mmCIF file of C-alpha atoms and ligand atoms in Angstrom:
data_model
loop_
_atom_site.group_PDB
_atom_site.id
_atom_site.type_symbol
_atom_site.label_atom_id
_atom_site.label_comp_id
_atom_site.label_asym_id
_atom_site.label_seq_id
_atom_site.Cartn_x
_atom_site.Cartn_y
_atom_site.Cartn_z
ATOM 1 C CA MET A 24 -2.487 -18.131 34.137
ATOM 2 C CA ALA A 25 -0.033 -16.515 35.615
ATOM 3 C CA LYS A 26 3.299 -15.599 33.776
ATOM 4 C CA ILE A 27 6.570 -17.265 33.907
ATOM 5 C CA LEU A 28 9.383 -15.942 32.276
ATOM 6 C CA VAL A 29 11.498 -19.409 31.572
ATOM 7 C CA THR A 30 15.258 -17.399 30.492
ATOM 8 C CA GLY A 31 16.983 -19.761 28.169
ATOM 9 C CA GLY A 32 13.649 -21.526 27.075
ATOM 10 C CA ALA A 33 14.807 -22.965 24.320
ATOM 11 C CA GLY A 34 17.545 -24.221 25.216
ATOM 12 C CA TYR A 35 17.889 -28.644 26.327
ATOM 13 C CA ILE A 36 16.391 -28.130 29.906
ATOM 14 C CA GLY A 37 14.598 -25.012 29.309
ATOM 15 C CA SER A 38 12.088 -26.135 26.511
ATOM 16 C CA HIS A 39 11.302 -29.216 28.671
ATOM 17 C CA THR A 40 10.440 -27.024 31.775
ATOM 18 C CA THR A 41 8.243 -25.145 28.913
ATOM 19 C CA VAL A 42 6.627 -27.857 28.200
ATOM 20 C CA GLU A 43 5.669 -29.160 31.253
ATOM 21 C CA LEU A 44 4.579 -25.351 33.101
ATOM 22 C CA ILE A 45 2.143 -25.007 29.910
ATOM 23 C CA SER A 46 0.779 -28.482 30.621
ATOM 24 C CA LYS A 47 -0.231 -27.065 34.229
ATOM 25 C CA GLY A 48 -1.530 -23.949 32.442
ATOM 26 C CA TYR A 49 0.373 -21.645 33.031
ATOM 27 C CA THR A 50 1.652 -18.868 30.090
ATOM 28 C CA VAL A 51 4.904 -19.094 29.651
ATOM 29 C CA LEU A 52 7.483 -16.489 27.812
ATOM 30 C CA ILE A 53 10.584 -17.862 26.733
ATOM 31 C CA ALA A 54 13.608 -14.878 26.630
ATOM 32 C CA ASP A 55 16.375 -16.706 24.493
ATOM 33 C CA ASN A 56 19.326 -15.143 22.759
ATOM 34 C CA LEU A 57 19.488 -18.419 20.578
ATOM 35 C CA SER A 58 23.309 -18.578 21.137
ATOM 36 C CA ASN A 59 22.893 -22.131 22.072
ATOM 37 C CA SER A 60 19.489 -23.167 20.605
ATOM 38 C CA SER A 61 17.319 -23.010 17.984
ATOM 39 C CA ALA A 62 13.987 -20.621 17.079
ATOM 40 C CA ASP A 63 12.360 -24.336 16.075
ATOM 41 C CA VAL A 64 12.247 -25.168 19.458
ATOM 42 C CA VAL A 65 9.092 -23.014 20.026
ATOM 43 C CA ASP A 66 6.947 -24.753 17.144
ATOM 44 C CA SER A 67 8.061 -28.343 18.350
ATOM 45 C CA ILE A 68 6.702 -26.906 22.072
ATOM 46 C CA GLU A 69 4.102 -25.668 20.417
ATOM 47 C CA LYS A 70 3.800 -29.612 18.799
ATOM 48 C CA ILE A 71 3.614 -30.966 21.615
ATOM 49 C CA THR A 72 1.833 -28.669 23.712
ATOM 50 C CA GLY A 73 -1.051 -27.299 21.861
ATOM 51 C CA VAL A 74 -0.039 -23.683 22.888
ATOM 52 C CA ARG A 75 2.688 -21.602 21.809
ATOM 53 C CA PRO A 76 4.849 -20.108 24.383
ATOM 54 C CA LEU A 77 5.359 -16.492 24.134
ATOM 55 C CA PHE A 78 9.112 -15.771 22.747
ATOM 56 C CA GLU A 79 11.402 -12.939 22.744
ATOM 57 C CA GLN A 80 14.896 -13.060 21.172
ATOM 58 C CA ILE A 81 17.386 -11.287 23.467
ATOM 59 C CA ASP A 82 20.685 -11.162 25.064
ATOM 60 C CA LEU A 83 19.820 -10.846 28.548
ATOM 61 C CA SER A 84 23.539 -10.203 29.819
ATOM 62 C CA ASP A 85 22.426 -6.747 28.075
ATOM 63 C CA LYS A 86 20.941 -4.243 30.772
ATOM 64 C CA THR A 87 19.077 -2.395 28.681
ATOM 65 C CA GLN A 88 17.548 -5.616 26.886
ATOM 66 C CA ALA A 89 16.206 -7.155 29.892
ATOM 67 C CA THR A 90 15.040 -3.480 31.404
ATOM 68 C CA GLN A 91 12.742 -3.647 28.243
ATOM 69 C CA LEU A 92 11.773 -7.094 28.177
ATOM 70 C CA PHE A 93 10.491 -6.931 32.464
ATOM 71 C CA ASP A 94 8.860 -3.081 30.823
ATOM 72 C CA ARG A 95 7.097 -5.217 28.449
ATOM 73 C CA HIS A 96 5.591 -8.345 30.879
ATOM 74 C CA PRO A 97 5.427 -6.238 33.740
ATOM 75 C CA ASP A 98 2.967 -9.419 34.770
ATOM 76 C CA ILE A 99 5.405 -11.493 35.054
ATOM 77 C CA VAL A 100 5.251 -13.810 38.581
ATOM 78 C CA ALA A 101 8.176 -15.558 38.982
ATOM 79 C CA VAL A 102 11.831 -16.257 36.520
ATOM 80 C CA ILE A 103 12.914 -19.581 35.738
ATOM 81 C CA ASN A 104 16.609 -18.809 35.204
ATOM 82 C CA PHE A 105 18.350 -21.403 33.024
ATOM 83 C CA ALA A 106 20.342 -18.550 30.381
ATOM 84 C CA ALA A 107 23.994 -19.307 30.777
ATOM 85 C CA TYR A 108 26.617 -20.915 29.146
ATOM 86 C CA LYS A 109 27.383 -24.311 29.721
ATOM 87 C CA ALA A 110 30.992 -25.753 28.254
ATOM 88 C CA VAL A 111 32.747 -26.530 31.213
ATOM 89 C CA GLY A 112 36.260 -26.647 28.789
ATOM 90 C CA GLU A 113 35.532 -23.517 27.069
ATOM 91 C CA SER A 114 35.133 -21.907 30.507
ATOM 92 C CA VAL A 115 38.290 -22.807 31.388
ATOM 93 C CA SER A 116 40.267 -20.973 27.742
ATOM 94 C CA GLU A 117 37.317 -18.112 28.004
ATOM 95 C CA PRO A 118 36.710 -17.375 31.759
ATOM 96 C CA LEU A 119 35.973 -13.980 31.104
ATOM 97 C CA LYS A 120 33.004 -14.687 28.308
ATOM 98 C CA TYR A 121 31.480 -17.232 31.156
ATOM 99 C CA TYR A 122 31.542 -14.559 34.073
ATOM 100 C CA ASN A 123 30.617 -12.009 31.927
ATOM 101 C CA ASN A 124 27.041 -13.819 30.562
ATOM 102 C CA ASN A 125 26.146 -16.274 33.507
ATOM 103 C CA LEU A 126 26.568 -13.163 35.638
ATOM 104 C CA SER A 127 25.006 -10.868 33.727
ATOM 105 C CA ILE A 128 22.182 -12.530 33.014
ATOM 106 C CA VAL A 129 21.447 -13.249 37.222
ATOM 107 C CA PHE A 130 22.265 -8.974 38.031
ATOM 108 C CA ASN A 131 20.313 -7.960 35.320
ATOM 109 C CA VAL A 132 17.397 -10.235 35.906
ATOM 110 C CA LEU A 133 17.410 -9.487 39.515
ATOM 111 C CA SER A 134 17.591 -6.095 39.421
ATOM 112 C CA ASN A 135 14.188 -5.700 37.406
ATOM 113 C CA MET A 136 12.878 -8.122 39.795
ATOM 114 C CA GLU A 137 13.830 -5.953 42.446
ATOM 115 C CA ARG A 138 12.717 -2.908 40.730
ATOM 116 C CA LEU A 139 9.591 -4.793 39.794
ATOM 117 C CA GLY A 140 8.610 -6.270 43.021
ATOM 118 C CA ILE A 141 8.713 -9.586 41.987
ATOM 119 C CA LYS A 142 10.337 -12.625 44.660
ATOM 120 C CA ASN A 143 9.981 -15.581 42.395
ATOM 121 C CA PHE A 144 13.421 -17.004 41.195
ATOM 122 C CA VAL A 145 14.470 -20.748 40.605
ATOM 123 C CA GLN A 146 17.738 -21.018 39.962
ATOM 124 C CA SER A 147 19.823 -23.936 37.632
ATOM 125 C CA SER A 148 22.771 -25.046 39.680
ATOM 126 C CA SER A 149 24.752 -28.012 39.324
ATOM 127 C CA CYS A 150 26.206 -31.032 41.731
ATOM 128 C CA THR A 151 29.406 -29.767 40.452
ATOM 129 C CA VAL A 152 29.760 -27.316 43.011
ATOM 130 C CA TYR A 153 30.494 -30.099 45.259
ATOM 131 C CA GLY A 154 32.999 -31.321 43.766
ATOM 132 C CA GLU A 155 34.463 -34.605 44.884
ATOM 133 C CA PRO A 156 32.298 -36.203 47.213
ATOM 134 C CA ASP A 157 33.877 -36.930 50.870
ATOM 135 C CA THR A 158 30.611 -38.929 51.474
ATOM 136 C CA LEU A 159 27.954 -40.241 49.114
ATOM 137 C CA PRO A 160 24.930 -39.731 48.635
ATOM 138 C CA ILE A 161 25.611 -35.794 48.449
ATOM 139 C CA SER A 162 23.124 -34.117 50.947
ATOM 140 C CA GLU A 163 22.701 -30.417 50.571
ATOM 141 C CA GLN A 164 24.421 -30.034 53.950
ATOM 142 C CA SER A 165 27.544 -31.510 52.318
ATOM 143 C CA PRO A 166 30.637 -28.687 51.540
ATOM 144 C CA LEU A 167 30.780 -27.346 49.340
ATOM 145 C CA LYS A 168 34.681 -27.553 46.960
ATOM 146 C CA PRO A 169 36.452 -25.053 45.226
ATOM 147 C CA ALA A 170 35.055 -25.048 41.667
ATOM 148 C CA VAL A 171 37.476 -26.412 39.312
ATOM 149 C CA SER A 172 36.192 -24.134 36.611
ATOM 150 C CA PRO A 173 34.820 -20.542 35.701
ATOM 151 C CA TYR A 174 31.581 -22.810 34.817
ATOM 152 C CA GLY A 175 31.507 -24.499 37.698
ATOM 153 C CA ASN A 176 32.914 -21.092 39.806
ATOM 154 C CA THR A 177 29.616 -19.107 38.445
ATOM 155 C CA LYS A 178 26.937 -21.569 40.104
ATOM 156 C CA LYS A 179 28.576 -21.306 43.424
ATOM 157 C CA ILE A 180 28.661 -17.362 43.278
ATOM 158 C CA VAL A 181 25.439 -17.174 41.670
ATOM 159 C CA GLU A 182 24.101 -19.358 44.900
ATOM 160 C CA GLU A 183 26.525 -16.905 47.500
ATOM 161 C CA ILE A 184 23.898 -13.925 44.965
ATOM 162 C CA LEU A 185 20.788 -15.384 45.891
ATOM 163 C CA ALA A 186 21.759 -16.058 49.268
ATOM 164 C CA ASP A 187 22.769 -12.280 50.064
ATOM 165 C CA CYS A 188 19.450 -11.083 48.215
ATOM 166 C CA ALA A 189 17.406 -13.551 50.415
ATOM 167 C CA LYS A 190 18.638 -12.252 53.066
ATOM 168 C CA GLN A 191 17.439 -8.859 52.688
ATOM 169 C CA ASP A 192 13.713 -9.988 51.341
ATOM 170 C CA LYS A 193 14.935 -9.556 48.467
ATOM 171 C CA VAL A 194 13.884 -12.314 46.640
ATOM 172 C CA HIS A 195 12.909 -15.621 47.141
ATOM 173 C CA ALA A 196 14.920 -18.244 46.091
ATOM 174 C CA ILE A 197 15.152 -21.590 45.374
ATOM 175 C CA ALA A 198 18.818 -22.798 43.485
ATOM 176 C CA LEU A 199 17.909 -26.741 41.893
ATOM 177 C CA ARG A 200 21.724 -28.952 42.004
ATOM 178 C CA TYR A 201 21.230 -30.940 39.393
ATOM 179 C CA PHE A 202 22.932 -33.906 38.871
ATOM 180 C CA ASN A 203 23.087 -35.419 35.510
ATOM 181 C CA PRO A 204 20.254 -34.719 33.110
ATOM 182 C CA ILE A 205 20.292 -37.163 29.990
ATOM 183 C CA GLY A 206 17.741 -38.499 27.555
ATOM 184 C CA ALA A 207 14.290 -36.110 25.874
ATOM 185 C CA HIS A 208 10.873 -35.926 25.805
ATOM 186 C CA PRO A 209 9.057 -38.693 24.668
ATOM 187 C CA SER A 210 7.884 -37.002 21.368
ATOM 188 C CA GLY A 211 10.990 -36.906 20.153
ATOM 189 C CA LEU A 212 10.255 -33.020 19.214
ATOM 190 C CA ILE A 213 12.691 -31.903 21.922
ATOM 191 C CA GLY A 214 16.302 -32.512 23.235
ATOM 192 C CA GLU A 215 19.871 -32.207 23.758
ATOM 193 C CA LEU A 216 21.371 -30.340 20.774
ATOM 194 C CA PRO A 217 24.529 -29.993 21.185
ATOM 195 C CA ARG A 218 26.916 -27.459 19.068
ATOM 196 C CA GLY A 219 30.046 -29.450 17.398
ATOM 197 C CA VAL A 220 31.787 -32.484 19.802
ATOM 198 C CA PRO A 221 29.776 -32.867 22.435
ATOM 199 C CA ASN A 222 31.310 -33.498 25.632
ATOM 200 C CA ASN A 223 28.827 -35.289 27.855
ATOM 201 C CA LEU A 224 28.220 -38.760 27.749
ATOM 202 C CA MET A 225 24.847 -39.446 26.144
ATOM 203 C CA PRO A 226 25.013 -37.199 23.102
ATOM 204 C CA PHE A 227 28.223 -38.407 22.533
ATOM 205 C CA ILE A 228 26.788 -41.853 22.815
ATOM 206 C CA THR A 229 24.042 -41.251 20.144
ATOM 207 C CA GLN A 230 25.539 -39.325 17.910
ATOM 208 C CA THR A 231 28.154 -42.578 17.557
ATOM 209 C CA ALA A 232 25.457 -45.272 17.316
ATOM 210 C CA ILE A 233 24.210 -42.691 14.369
ATOM 211 C CA GLY A 234 27.469 -43.005 12.768
ATOM 212 C CA ILE A 235 28.186 -38.323 13.066
ATOM 213 C CA ARG A 236 30.848 -40.292 15.294
ATOM 214 C CA GLN A 237 33.598 -42.375 14.738
ATOM 215 C CA GLN A 238 33.536 -44.064 18.218
ATOM 216 C CA LEU A 239 33.264 -43.100 21.501
ATOM 217 C CA SER A 240 36.272 -43.117 24.583
ATOM 218 C CA VAL A 241 35.337 -44.227 27.282
ATOM 219 C CA PHE A 242 37.357 -41.895 29.963
ATOM 220 C CA GLY A 243 39.333 -44.448 32.261
ATOM 221 C CA ASN A 244 38.333 -47.935 33.503
ATOM 222 C CA ASP A 245 40.876 -48.043 36.218
ATOM 223 C CA TYR A 246 38.844 -46.153 39.190
ATOM 224 C CA ASP A 247 38.074 -47.108 42.596
ATOM 225 C CA THR A 248 33.911 -48.179 41.506
ATOM 226 C CA PRO A 249 33.239 -51.980 40.618
ATOM 227 C CA ASP A 250 33.326 -51.399 36.891
ATOM 228 C CA GLY A 251 36.241 -48.928 37.007
ATOM 229 C CA THR A 252 34.232 -46.186 35.479
ATOM 230 C CA CYS A 253 33.154 -43.445 36.427
ATOM 231 C CA ILE A 254 29.366 -42.766 38.259
ATOM 232 C CA ARG A 255 27.175 -40.458 38.221
ATOM 233 C CA ASP A 256 23.617 -39.899 38.975
ATOM 234 C CA PHE A 257 21.668 -39.537 35.132
ATOM 235 C CA ILE A 258 18.532 -38.192 35.415
ATOM 236 C CA HIS A 259 15.410 -37.932 32.832
ATOM 237 C CA VAL A 260 15.421 -34.213 31.760
ATOM 238 C CA VAL A 261 11.657 -34.884 31.967
ATOM 239 C CA ASP A 262 11.717 -35.243 35.698
ATOM 240 C CA LEU A 263 14.295 -32.973 35.739
ATOM 241 C CA ALA A 264 11.638 -30.494 34.547
ATOM 242 C CA LYS A 265 9.388 -31.306 36.598
ATOM 243 C CA SER A 266 10.712 -30.641 39.547
ATOM 244 C CA HIS A 267 11.124 -26.783 38.484
ATOM 245 C CA VAL A 268 6.889 -26.918 38.158
ATOM 246 C CA VAL A 269 6.952 -27.410 41.699
ATOM 247 C CA ALA A 270 9.635 -25.550 43.349
ATOM 248 C CA VAL A 271 8.134 -22.961 41.073
ATOM 249 C CA GLU A 272 5.016 -23.194 42.758
ATOM 250 C CA ARG A 273 6.696 -23.727 46.239
ATOM 251 C CA LEU A 274 7.562 -20.607 45.854
ATOM 252 C CA LEU A 275 4.061 -18.548 44.447
ATOM 253 C CA ASN A 276 2.571 -20.711 47.585
ATOM 254 C CA GLY A 277 4.682 -18.895 49.991
ATOM 255 C CA LYS A 278 5.528 -22.358 51.648
ATOM 256 C CA GLY A 279 9.445 -22.413 51.457
ATOM 257 C CA LYS A 280 10.814 -22.715 54.733
ATOM 258 C CA ALA A 281 13.081 -19.804 54.057
ATOM 259 C CA ALA A 282 14.060 -17.294 51.737
ATOM 260 C CA PHE A 283 16.855 -19.109 50.029
ATOM 261 C CA GLU A 284 16.519 -22.826 49.512
ATOM 262 C CA VAL A 285 18.602 -25.558 47.721
ATOM 263 C CA PHE A 286 17.734 -28.697 46.315
ATOM 264 C CA ASN A 287 19.352 -32.049 44.881
ATOM 265 C CA ILE A 288 17.650 -32.968 41.896
ATOM 266 C CA GLY A 289 18.887 -36.079 41.130
ATOM 267 C CA THR A 290 17.345 -39.749 41.089
ATOM 268 C CA GLY A 291 19.522 -41.086 44.015
ATOM 269 C CA ASN A 292 20.813 -43.826 41.854
ATOM 270 C CA GLY A 293 24.719 -43.801 40.682
ATOM 271 C CA PHE A 294 25.580 -45.715 37.377
ATOM 272 C CA SER A 295 28.005 -46.581 35.653
ATOM 273 C CA VAL A 296 29.995 -45.450 32.101
ATOM 274 C CA MET A 297 29.498 -48.341 30.911
ATOM 275 C CA GLU A 298 26.042 -49.382 32.560
ATOM 276 C CA VAL A 299 24.788 -46.693 30.171
ATOM 277 C CA ILE A 300 26.165 -48.227 27.274
ATOM 278 C CA LYS A 301 25.133 -51.195 28.038
ATOM 279 C CA SER A 302 21.317 -50.196 28.956
ATOM 280 C CA PHE A 303 21.793 -48.142 25.564
ATOM 281 C CA GLU A 304 22.666 -50.823 23.560
ATOM 282 C CA LYS A 305 19.814 -52.622 24.754
ATOM 283 C CA MET A 306 17.349 -50.319 24.592
ATOM 284 C CA SER A 307 19.030 -49.070 20.481
ATOM 285 C CA GLY A 308 19.229 -52.495 19.878
ATOM 286 C CA VAL A 309 23.352 -50.905 18.415
ATOM 287 C CA LYS A 310 26.360 -52.266 19.242
ATOM 288 C CA LEU A 311 28.113 -49.459 20.107
ATOM 289 C CA ASN A 312 31.378 -48.606 19.205
ATOM 290 C CA TYR A 313 33.928 -47.867 22.145
ATOM 291 C CA ARG A 314 37.564 -48.028 23.021
ATOM 292 C CA ILE A 315 38.262 -47.427 26.493
ATOM 293 C CA ALA A 316 40.908 -44.235 26.597
ATOM 294 C CA GLY A 317 43.333 -42.366 29.246
ATOM 295 C CA ARG A 318 41.055 -40.855 32.292
ATOM 296 C CA ARG A 319 39.801 -37.553 31.206
ATOM 297 C CA GLU A 320 41.454 -33.973 33.594
ATOM 298 C CA GLY A 321 39.389 -32.886 36.036
ATOM 299 C CA ASP A 322 36.583 -35.843 36.079
ATOM 300 C CA ILE A 323 34.634 -36.810 39.630
ATOM 301 C CA VAL A 324 35.620 -40.305 40.106
ATOM 302 C CA LYS A 325 31.919 -41.079 41.765
ATOM 303 C CA ILE A 326 28.736 -39.460 42.702
ATOM 304 C CA TRP A 327 25.147 -39.480 43.876
ATOM 305 C CA ALA A 328 22.530 -37.047 45.013
ATOM 306 C CA ASP A 329 21.316 -37.758 48.703
ATOM 307 C CA THR A 330 17.471 -36.547 47.411
ATOM 308 C CA THR A 331 15.945 -36.815 51.178
ATOM 309 C CA LEU A 332 14.803 -33.636 50.906
ATOM 310 C CA SER A 333 14.014 -32.583 47.766
ATOM 311 C CA ASN A 334 11.623 -35.970 48.007
ATOM 312 C CA LYS A 335 10.347 -34.800 51.107
ATOM 313 C CA GLU A 336 10.035 -30.947 50.720
ATOM 314 C CA LEU A 337 9.014 -30.536 46.828
ATOM 315 C CA GLY A 338 7.156 -33.879 47.313
ATOM 316 C CA TRP A 339 9.026 -35.377 43.183
ATOM 317 C CA LYS A 340 10.847 -38.018 42.941
ATOM 318 C CA ALA A 341 12.730 -38.902 39.819
ATOM 319 C CA GLN A 342 10.471 -41.911 38.225
ATOM 320 C CA GLN A 343 12.095 -42.667 34.985
ATOM 321 C CA THR A 344 14.651 -45.401 34.843
ATOM 322 C CA LEU A 345 17.903 -45.747 32.876
ATOM 323 C CA ASP A 346 16.628 -47.662 30.005
ATOM 324 C CA ASP A 347 13.958 -44.776 29.813
ATOM 325 C CA MET A 348 16.607 -42.335 29.851
ATOM 326 C CA THR A 349 18.568 -43.831 27.172
ATOM 327 C CA ARG A 350 15.504 -45.028 24.798
ATOM 328 C CA ASP A 351 14.286 -41.389 24.713
ATOM 329 C CA ALA A 352 17.482 -40.549 23.992
ATOM 330 C CA TRP A 353 18.358 -42.520 20.534
ATOM 331 C CA ASN A 354 14.287 -41.765 19.983
ATOM 332 C CA TRP A 355 15.302 -38.000 19.738
ATOM 333 C CA GLU A 356 18.899 -38.285 17.628
ATOM 334 C CA LEU A 357 16.997 -41.029 14.923
ATOM 335 C CA LYS A 358 14.042 -37.971 15.051
ATOM 336 C CA LEU A 359 16.230 -35.454 14.529
ATOM 337 C CA LYS A 360 18.153 -37.516 11.426
ATOM 338 C CA GLU A 361 14.547 -37.897 9.997
ATOM 339 C CA ARG A 362 14.468 -33.876 9.755
ATOM 340 C CA LYS A 363 17.292 -33.600 7.827
HETATM 341 P P1 NAD B 5 21.453 -25.165 26.652
HETATM 342 O O1 NAD B 5 22.669 -24.547 26.658
HETATM 343 O O2 NAD B 5 20.688 -25.534 26.063
HETATM 344 O O3 NAD B 5 20.398 -24.301 27.418
HETATM 345 C C1 NAD B 5 20.842 -22.569 27.860
HETATM 346 C C2 NAD B 5 20.320 -21.085 26.904
HETATM 347 O O4 NAD B 5 20.144 -20.480 27.726
HETATM 348 C C3 NAD B 5 20.180 -21.524 25.272
HETATM 349 O O5 NAD B 5 19.344 -21.818 24.630
HETATM 350 C C4 NAD B 5 21.182 -20.104 25.401
HETATM 351 O O6 NAD B 5 20.909 -19.723 23.501
HETATM 352 C C5 NAD B 5 20.149 -19.302 26.061
HETATM 353 N N1 NAD B 5 21.365 -18.520 27.213
HETATM 354 C C6 NAD B 5 22.804 -18.377 26.988
HETATM 355 N N2 NAD B 5 23.190 -17.067 27.358
HETATM 356 C C7 NAD B 5 22.021 -16.086 27.165
HETATM 357 C C8 NAD B 5 21.737 -14.830 26.925
HETATM 358 N N3 NAD B 5 23.031 -13.807 26.986
HETATM 359 N N4 NAD B 5 20.684 -14.348 26.900
HETATM 360 C C9 NAD B 5 19.550 -15.141 26.697
HETATM 361 N N5 NAD B 5 20.153 -16.956 26.690
HETATM 362 C C10 NAD B 5 20.902 -17.312 26.478
HETATM 363 O O7 NAD B 5 21.763 -25.864 27.923
HETATM 364 P P2 NAD B 5 20.851 -26.657 29.489
HETATM 365 O O8 NAD B 5 22.133 -27.877 28.732
HETATM 366 O O9 NAD B 5 19.530 -26.646 28.876
HETATM 367 O O10 NAD B 5 21.056 -25.511 30.825
HETATM 368 C C11 NAD B 5 20.233 -24.926 32.108
HETATM 369 C C12 NAD B 5 20.988 -24.111 32.503
HETATM 370 O O11 NAD B 5 20.809 -25.111 33.555
HETATM 371 C C13 NAD B 5 22.063 -23.783 32.569
HETATM 372 O O12 NAD B 5 22.166 -22.715 32.793
HETATM 373 C C14 NAD B 5 23.447 -24.479 32.802
HETATM 374 O O13 NAD B 5 24.298 -24.242 33.413
HETATM 375 C C15 NAD B 5 22.414 -25.857 33.620
HETATM 376 N N6 NAD B 5 22.799 -26.840 34.215
HETATM 377 C C16 NAD B 5 23.018 -27.826 32.660
HETATM 378 C C17 NAD B 5 23.447 -29.270 33.047
HETATM 379 C C18 NAD B 5 23.564 -29.794 31.587
HETATM 380 O O14 NAD B 5 23.832 -31.502 32.543
HETATM 381 N N7 NAD B 5 22.800 -30.027 31.091
HETATM 382 C C19 NAD B 5 23.506 -29.994 34.207
HETATM 383 C C20 NAD B 5 23.369 -28.619 35.547
HETATM 384 C C21 NAD B 5 23.575 -27.352 35.384
HETATM 385 C C1 WQD B 6 30.204 -38.383 31.782
HETATM 386 C C2 WQD B 6 31.040 -39.376 32.884
HETATM 387 C C3 WQD B 6 33.123 -39.100 31.796
HETATM 388 C C4 WQD B 6 32.454 -38.673 27.472
HETATM 389 C C5 WQD B 6 29.479 -32.112 33.130
HETATM 390 C C6 WQD B 6 29.453 -31.018 33.696
HETATM 391 C C7 WQD B 6 29.483 -30.724 35.067
HETATM 392 C C8 WQD B 6 27.712 -30.509 34.912
HETATM 393 C C9 WQD B 6 27.488 -31.967 34.453
HETATM 394 C C10 WQD B 6 26.871 -28.710 34.537
HETATM 395 C C11 WQD B 6 32.179 -38.865 33.187
HETATM 396 C C12 WQD B 6 32.586 -40.188 30.903
HETATM 397 C C13 WQD B 6 32.083 -38.823 28.543
HETATM 398 C C14 WQD B 6 32.910 -39.721 26.611
HETATM 399 C C15 WQD B 6 33.096 -40.542 28.442
HETATM 400 N N1 WQD B 6 27.363 -30.075 34.331
HETATM 401 N N2 WQD B 6 32.854 -39.412 29.816
HETATM 402 N N3 WQD B 6 33.621 -40.792 27.456
HETATM 403 O O1 WQD B 6 31.930 -35.281 33.647
HETATM 404 O O2 WQD B 6 29.465 -35.812 34.766
HETATM 405 O O3 WQD B 6 29.844 -33.406 34.392
HETATM 406 O O4 WQD B 6 28.157 -31.988 32.545
HETATM 407 O O5 WQD B 6 26.774 -28.341 35.216
HETATM 408 O O6 WQD B 6 29.326 -29.575 35.730
HETATM 409 O O7 WQD B 6 31.461 -31.288 33.877
HETATM 410 O O8 WQD B 6 29.360 -35.393 32.720
HETATM 411 O O9 WQD B 6 28.604 -36.367 30.407
HETATM 412 O O10 WQD B 6 30.667 -35.204 30.851
HETATM 413 O O11 WQD B 6 30.649 -37.308 31.755
HETATM 414 O O12 WQD B 6 33.962 -41.707 29.082
HETATM 415 O O13 WQD B 6 33.131 -39.122 25.869
HETATM 416 O O14 WQD B 6 31.027 -40.415 31.238
HETATM 417 O O15 WQD B 6 34.468 -39.564 32.285
HETATM 418 O O16 WQD B 6 33.124 -40.015 33.908
HETATM 419 P P1 WQD B 6 29.963 -34.841 33.897
HETATM 420 P P2 WQD B 6 29.505 -35.836 31.325
#
C-alpha cells in the first residue's frame, strides 16, 4: 500500500493518525527527532495495530537529514506534517527557536517534495490563526487576526507558504485547523505526554487527579460566558486523527476543489472549562481539587468551529462526546501510572 510520511508521528496527534492510517492499510513512515516524544510510541502503535510503522529518528529542520530521508524513500506519495514545536509560552520567550524549527521543517520537506515530484501535503494548522472571533461559530472564511505568539504566527506563515506554492502547482495541500484536541486512544497505549508542567487544560486536570499536581487553577470565571469560564471546541484526538485520513485520500484521489484548501476540524460545539471539569469528575469518579484563579493573559474568551465545510467536503464528522474525551484522557493517565 501507498507509503505516507508522517512527520512528528511519534507525537500526540501524529501517533493517533498513524494508527488510523495503518488500519486503512497504508504504509506509514514516521520521521521524528523525539524532541517531544519517545521511541516507545512506535511499540505502542504496533501493539494497537499489529503492524510496526517504519521509523526514522531524524531532525527535519536539518536540510541534509531531510534530503537523505527522501532519498531513502523515493516511494513516498504524501506527507502529513505534524512536526513542530508547540508550546505557546516558550515561543514568546524563544521566538527564533520556533520560527527556525517550524519553518525549516516545512522548507526542507516541501523542497524535497518538489525535487521528487511528490505533490500531496497535509499540514497541522490551528484555530489559533483566528484569534478572538467576531462571530461564532467561526468558519474558514472568517478573517485571520494578527498572531498573539510566534507559535501562532508559524501556523499562519506556513498556510501562506502553502498558498503560494499551490498557486504555482508545486503542491496540492490541505491545512487542517484543529480546535482543542484532548483524550487518548481507548486502548490507553498512546496519548498526550506533556514534558514538565502542562500548559493545556486536560493534561493538567488528569495530572492533578492522579496526584502529580496539587491543584488546578481555573483561569478566570468572570468572562462573558454562561458560567464565566472560557469556552473551547474540544475534539477527541481519535476523531481528529481520522480527519487526516480523509484529507490525505482527498489529495491522493485528486478530489480537491483547489490546490490549497483549508478546513476547520472541531466538533462544532463549545464547552466551558467548568463543563470539562464536571465531565471529568463524572467519568473518573474523582473529585478534582481546583480553585478559581485570575485570568491567563492572552486567553481567547470563546471559540468553536463552524464545521459545515469539513462535514460536507471531507465527508468527515466528529463522533465522540465530551464524556468520551474525559474518560479516555483519564484512562491514559491511569495506564501511564501503571507503566511507571
Ligand atoms: P507533539 O509535540 O506531541 O508532536 C510533535 C512531534 O514533532 C513530536 O514528536 C516532536 O518530537 C516532533 N518534532 C518537533 N520538531 C521536530 C524536528 N525538527 N524534526 C523531527 N521531529 C520533530 O505535538 P502534537 O500535539 O501532536 O501536535 C502536532 C501538530 O499539531 C503540531 O504541528 C502542532 O502545532 C499542531 N497543533 C496541535 C494542537 C494541540 O493542541 N495539541 C492544536 C493545534 C495544532
Ligand atoms: C483551554 C482553557 C484556559 C489550563 C492552546 C494554544 C493554542 C492551541 C490549543 C495549538 C483556557 C483554561 C487551562 C489550566 C485553565 N494549540 N485553563 N487552567 O488556550 O485554547 O489553546 O492550545 O495550536 O494555540 O494556545 O487551550 O488547554 O491551554 O486552555 O483554566 O491550568 O482552559 O484558560 O480557557 P487554549 P488550553
